[in-house]
Tab-separated table of C-alpha atoms and ligand atoms in Angstrom:
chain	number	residue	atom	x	y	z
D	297	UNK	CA	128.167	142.776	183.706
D	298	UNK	CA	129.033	142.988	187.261
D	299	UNK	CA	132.887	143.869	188.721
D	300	UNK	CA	133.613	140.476	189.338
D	301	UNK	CA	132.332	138.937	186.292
D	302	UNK	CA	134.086	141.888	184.447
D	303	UNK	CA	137.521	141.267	186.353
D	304	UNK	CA	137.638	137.721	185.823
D	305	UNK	CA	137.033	137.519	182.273
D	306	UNK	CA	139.247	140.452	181.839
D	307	UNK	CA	141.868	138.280	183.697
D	308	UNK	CA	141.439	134.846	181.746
D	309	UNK	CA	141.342	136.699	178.499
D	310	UNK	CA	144.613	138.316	179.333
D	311	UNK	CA	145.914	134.799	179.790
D	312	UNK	CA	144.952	133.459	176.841
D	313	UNK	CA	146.333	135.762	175.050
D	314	UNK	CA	149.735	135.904	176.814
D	315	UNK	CA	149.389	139.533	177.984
D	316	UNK	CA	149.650	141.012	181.889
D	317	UNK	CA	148.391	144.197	182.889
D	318	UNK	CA	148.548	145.642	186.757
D	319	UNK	CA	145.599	145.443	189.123
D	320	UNK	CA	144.416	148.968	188.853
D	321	UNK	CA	143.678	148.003	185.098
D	322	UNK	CA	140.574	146.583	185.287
D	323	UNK	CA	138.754	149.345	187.220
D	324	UNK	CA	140.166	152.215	184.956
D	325	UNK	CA	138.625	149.618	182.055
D	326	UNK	CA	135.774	149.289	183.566
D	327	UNK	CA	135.193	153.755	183.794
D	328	UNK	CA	136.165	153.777	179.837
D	329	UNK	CA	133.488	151.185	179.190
D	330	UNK	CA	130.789	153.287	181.440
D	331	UNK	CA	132.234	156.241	179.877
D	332	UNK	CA	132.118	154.790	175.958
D	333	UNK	CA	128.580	153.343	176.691
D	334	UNK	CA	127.060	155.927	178.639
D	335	UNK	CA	128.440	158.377	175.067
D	336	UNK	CA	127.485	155.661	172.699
D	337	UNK	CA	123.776	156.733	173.904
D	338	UNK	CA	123.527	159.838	172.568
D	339	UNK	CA	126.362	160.141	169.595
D	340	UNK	CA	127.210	156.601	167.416
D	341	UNK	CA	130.655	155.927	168.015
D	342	UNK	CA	130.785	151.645	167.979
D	343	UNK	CA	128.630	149.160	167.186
D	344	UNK	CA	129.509	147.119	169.508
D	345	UNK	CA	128.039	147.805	172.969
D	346	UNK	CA	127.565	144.611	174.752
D	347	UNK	CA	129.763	145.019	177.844
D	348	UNK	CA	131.581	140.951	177.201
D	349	UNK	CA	131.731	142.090	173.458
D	350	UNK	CA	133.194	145.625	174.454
D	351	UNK	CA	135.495	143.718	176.542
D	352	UNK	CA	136.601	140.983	174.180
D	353	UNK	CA	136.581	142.948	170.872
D	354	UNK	CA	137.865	146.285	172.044
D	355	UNK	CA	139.248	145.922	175.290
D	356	UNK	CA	141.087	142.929	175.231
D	357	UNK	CA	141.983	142.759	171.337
D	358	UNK	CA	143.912	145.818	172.023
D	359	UNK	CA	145.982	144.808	174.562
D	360	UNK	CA	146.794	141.450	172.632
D	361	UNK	CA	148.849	143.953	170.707
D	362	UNK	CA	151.173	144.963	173.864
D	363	UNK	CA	154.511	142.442	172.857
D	364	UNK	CA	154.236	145.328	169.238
D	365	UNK	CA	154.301	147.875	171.656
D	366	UNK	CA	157.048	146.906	174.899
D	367	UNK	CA	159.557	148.955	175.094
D	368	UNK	CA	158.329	152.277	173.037
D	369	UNK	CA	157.871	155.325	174.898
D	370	UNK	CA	155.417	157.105	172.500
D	371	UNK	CA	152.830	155.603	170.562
D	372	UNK	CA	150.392	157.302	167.461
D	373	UNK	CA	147.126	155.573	167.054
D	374	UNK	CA	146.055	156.881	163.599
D	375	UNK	CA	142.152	156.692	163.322
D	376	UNK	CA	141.405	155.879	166.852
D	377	UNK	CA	137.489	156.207	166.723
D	378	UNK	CA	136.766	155.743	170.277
D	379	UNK	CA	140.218	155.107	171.410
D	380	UNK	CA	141.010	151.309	170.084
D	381	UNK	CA	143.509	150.371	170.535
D	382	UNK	CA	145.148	153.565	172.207
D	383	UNK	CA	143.353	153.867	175.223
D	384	UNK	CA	143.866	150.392	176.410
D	385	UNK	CA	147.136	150.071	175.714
D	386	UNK	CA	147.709	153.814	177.562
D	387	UNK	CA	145.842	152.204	180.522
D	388	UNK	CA	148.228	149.482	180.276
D	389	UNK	CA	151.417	150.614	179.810
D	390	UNK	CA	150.732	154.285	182.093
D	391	UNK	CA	154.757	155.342	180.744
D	392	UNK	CA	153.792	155.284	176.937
D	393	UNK	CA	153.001	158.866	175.949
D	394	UNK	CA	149.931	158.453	173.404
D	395	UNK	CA	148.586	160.677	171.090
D	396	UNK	CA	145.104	159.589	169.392
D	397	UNK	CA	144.032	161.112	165.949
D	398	UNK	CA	140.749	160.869	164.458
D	399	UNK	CA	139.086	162.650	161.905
D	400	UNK	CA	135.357	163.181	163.118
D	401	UNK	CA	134.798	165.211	166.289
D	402	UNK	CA	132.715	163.896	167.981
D	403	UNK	CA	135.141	160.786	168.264
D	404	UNK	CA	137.994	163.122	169.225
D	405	UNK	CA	135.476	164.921	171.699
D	406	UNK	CA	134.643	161.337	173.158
D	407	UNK	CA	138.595	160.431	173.163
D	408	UNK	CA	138.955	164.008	175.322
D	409	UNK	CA	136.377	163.021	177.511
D	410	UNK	CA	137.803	159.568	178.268
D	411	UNK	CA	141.580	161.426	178.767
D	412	UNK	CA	140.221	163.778	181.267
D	413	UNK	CA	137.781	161.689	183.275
D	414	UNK	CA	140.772	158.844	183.373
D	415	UNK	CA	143.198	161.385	184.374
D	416	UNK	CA	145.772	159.976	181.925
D	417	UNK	CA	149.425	162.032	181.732
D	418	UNK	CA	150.610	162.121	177.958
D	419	UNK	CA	147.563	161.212	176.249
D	420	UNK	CA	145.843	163.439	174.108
D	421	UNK	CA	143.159	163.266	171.554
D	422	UNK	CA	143.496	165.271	167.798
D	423	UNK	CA	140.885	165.887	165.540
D	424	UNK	CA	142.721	166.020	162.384
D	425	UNK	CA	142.313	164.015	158.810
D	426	UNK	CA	145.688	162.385	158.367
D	427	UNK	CA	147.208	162.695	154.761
D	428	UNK	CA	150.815	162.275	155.155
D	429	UNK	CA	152.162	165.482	156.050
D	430	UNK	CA	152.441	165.338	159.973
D	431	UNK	CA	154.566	168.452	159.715
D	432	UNK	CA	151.458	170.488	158.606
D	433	UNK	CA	148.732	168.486	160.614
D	434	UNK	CA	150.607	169.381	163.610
D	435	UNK	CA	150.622	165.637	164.658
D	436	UNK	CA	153.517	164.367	166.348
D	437	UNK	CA	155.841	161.560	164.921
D	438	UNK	CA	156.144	158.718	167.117
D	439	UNK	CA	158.585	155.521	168.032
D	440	UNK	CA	155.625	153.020	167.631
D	441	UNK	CA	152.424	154.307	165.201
D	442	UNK	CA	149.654	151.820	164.902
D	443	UNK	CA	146.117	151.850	163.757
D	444	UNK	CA	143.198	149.277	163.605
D	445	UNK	CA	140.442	148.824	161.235
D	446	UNK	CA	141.909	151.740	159.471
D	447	UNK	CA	143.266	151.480	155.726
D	448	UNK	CA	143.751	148.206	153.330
D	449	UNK	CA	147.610	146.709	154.287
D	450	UNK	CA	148.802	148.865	150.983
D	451	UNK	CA	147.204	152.089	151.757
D	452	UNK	CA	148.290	152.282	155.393
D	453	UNK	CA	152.144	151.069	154.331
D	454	UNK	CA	152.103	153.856	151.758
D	455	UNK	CA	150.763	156.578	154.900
D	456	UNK	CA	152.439	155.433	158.121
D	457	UNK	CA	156.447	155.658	157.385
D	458	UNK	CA	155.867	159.413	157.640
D	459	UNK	CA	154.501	159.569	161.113
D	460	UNK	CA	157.394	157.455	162.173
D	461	UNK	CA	160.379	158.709	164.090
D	462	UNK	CA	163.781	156.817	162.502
D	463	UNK	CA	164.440	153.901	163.846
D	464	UNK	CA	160.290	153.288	164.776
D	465	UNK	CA	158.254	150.701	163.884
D	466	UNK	CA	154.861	150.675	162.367
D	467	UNK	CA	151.763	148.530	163.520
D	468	UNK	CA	149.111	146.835	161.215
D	469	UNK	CA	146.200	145.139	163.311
D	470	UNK	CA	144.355	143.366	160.409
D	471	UNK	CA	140.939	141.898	160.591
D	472	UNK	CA	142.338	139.067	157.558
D	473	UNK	CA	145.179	137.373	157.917
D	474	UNK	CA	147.247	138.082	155.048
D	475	UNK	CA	150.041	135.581	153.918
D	476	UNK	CA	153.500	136.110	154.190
D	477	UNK	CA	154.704	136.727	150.824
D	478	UNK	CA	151.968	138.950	151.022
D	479	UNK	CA	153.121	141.060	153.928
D	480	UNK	CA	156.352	140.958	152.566
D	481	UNK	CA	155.487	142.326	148.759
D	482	UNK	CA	153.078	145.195	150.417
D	483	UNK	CA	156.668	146.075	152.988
D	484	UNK	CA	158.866	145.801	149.939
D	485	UNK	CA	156.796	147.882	147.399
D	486	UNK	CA	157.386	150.833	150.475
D	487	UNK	CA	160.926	150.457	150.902
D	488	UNK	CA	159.738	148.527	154.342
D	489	UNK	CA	160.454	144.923	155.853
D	490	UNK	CA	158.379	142.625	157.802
D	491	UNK	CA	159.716	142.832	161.332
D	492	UNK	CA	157.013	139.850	162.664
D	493	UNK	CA	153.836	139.107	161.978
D	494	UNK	CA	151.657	136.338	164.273
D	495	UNK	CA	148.471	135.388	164.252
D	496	UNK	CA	146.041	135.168	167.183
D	497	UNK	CA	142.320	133.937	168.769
D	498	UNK	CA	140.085	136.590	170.918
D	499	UNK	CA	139.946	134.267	173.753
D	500	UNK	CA	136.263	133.727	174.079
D	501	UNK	CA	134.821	134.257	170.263
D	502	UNK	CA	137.322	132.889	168.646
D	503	UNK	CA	137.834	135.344	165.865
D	504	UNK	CA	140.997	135.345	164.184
D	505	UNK	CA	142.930	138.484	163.894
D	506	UNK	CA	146.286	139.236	162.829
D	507	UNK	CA	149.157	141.703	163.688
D	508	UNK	CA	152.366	142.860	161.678
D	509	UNK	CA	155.262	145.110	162.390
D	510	UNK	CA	157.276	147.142	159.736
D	511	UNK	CA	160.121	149.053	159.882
D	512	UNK	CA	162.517	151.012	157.362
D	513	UNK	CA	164.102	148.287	154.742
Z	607	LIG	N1	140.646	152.210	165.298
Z	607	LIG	C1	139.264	152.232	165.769
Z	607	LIG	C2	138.794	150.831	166.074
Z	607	LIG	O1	139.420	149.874	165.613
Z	607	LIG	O2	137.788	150.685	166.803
Z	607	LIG	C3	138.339	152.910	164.751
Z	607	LIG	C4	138.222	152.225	163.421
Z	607	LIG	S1	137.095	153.043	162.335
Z	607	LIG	C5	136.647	151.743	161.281
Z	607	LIG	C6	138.163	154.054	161.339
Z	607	LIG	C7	138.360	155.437	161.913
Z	607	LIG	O3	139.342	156.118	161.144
Z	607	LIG	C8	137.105	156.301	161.910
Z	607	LIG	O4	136.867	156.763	163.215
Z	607	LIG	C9	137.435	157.448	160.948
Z	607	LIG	O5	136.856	158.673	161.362
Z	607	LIG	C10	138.951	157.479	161.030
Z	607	LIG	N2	139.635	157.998	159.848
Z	607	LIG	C11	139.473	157.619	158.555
Z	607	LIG	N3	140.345	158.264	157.753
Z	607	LIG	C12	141.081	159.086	158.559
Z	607	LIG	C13	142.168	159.981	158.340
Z	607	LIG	N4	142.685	160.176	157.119
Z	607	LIG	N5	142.687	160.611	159.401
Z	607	LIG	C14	142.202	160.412	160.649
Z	607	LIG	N6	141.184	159.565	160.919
Z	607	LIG	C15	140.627	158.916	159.891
């Protein structure tokens, strides 16, 4: 995928999905994806490693999820794997101080990698198996926590509030949309409340995803 092919799509996509980003995005994009690819070759860390597809279903499905994330100054992506959505959005929004957690190394080694050849200012990557203390784990509470492909809807609502600073909000990207009265049982069961939900196309595939926000009831 050449740099203009790369740019372009990068641009449309953004588009279509109602998201800007600054000019120097697309470059610093374009080093993670050498950088995830050029790793992916020696230690498995996505199976998805066709530049468009690295581009539509990591790059660009992450920043869909920037309107969840405006305004925060500190974000916890819980299970990042190789960074998604973290990195992106940390590319994106250069303010937003990020802290990525996974709990195999060689994804955290990969996320420290990515931090230091980006040169990226409040980011940094913890290898640490998140279980609801983040007291003990040593992982830092955060306005805006989110996670992707992570836990079911009722697992991750019964784990996040406690990496939340009062006040935050908590971030479900889910594959299946989920009704509702759905969202809203899972929030209520956790003393939690549905603070939006929308649904949402990757611009070129087509594949439906979904996002919700909770906060404190
Ligand atoms: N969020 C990334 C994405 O969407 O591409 C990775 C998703 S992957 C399916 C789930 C990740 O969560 C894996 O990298 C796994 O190591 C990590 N993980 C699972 N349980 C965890 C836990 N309790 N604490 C930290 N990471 C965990």
């Amino acid at each position: 995928m050449d740099n203009v092919r790369f740019m372009d799509q990068l641009q449309r996509g953004c588009e279509a999905l109602g998201v800007s980003v600054g000019e120097d995005v697309g470059p610093r994009l374009q080093r993670l994806m050498g950088e995830l690819l050029k790793w992916n070759a020696k230690v498995n860390l996505t199976a998805i490693t066709a530049p468009e597809e690295v581009l539509e279903k990591h790059f660009l499905d992450s920043l869909a999820v920037l309107p969840e994330v405006e305004g925060a100054t500190s974000l916890l992506d819980l299970g990042a794997g190789a960074g998604f959505p973290g990195l992106p959005l940390k590319l994106a929004r250069p303010a937003l101080a990020v802290t990525l957690v996974d709990a195999v190394g060689k994804k955290v080694g990969f996320l420290k990698a990515a931090i230091a050849v980006l040169g990226l200012k409040e980011a940094r990557g913890l290898h640490l198996r998140a279980e609801g203390g983040p007291e003990r784990e040593g992982i830092p509470r955060a306005e805006v926590l989110i996670a992707r492909a992570f836990m079911d809807l009722p697992d991750w609502l019964a784990l996040a509030p406690a990496y939340v600073q009062p006040g935050g909000r908590v971030v479900a990207m889910l594959g299946k949309a989920q009704p509702e009265s759905e969202l809203t049982a899972r929030a209520t069961e956790r003393g939690l409340r549905v603070v939006s939900s929308r649904q949402y196309r990757l611009p070129f595939s087509g594949a439906e995803r979904q996002v919700a926000v909770f906060s404190q009831a």
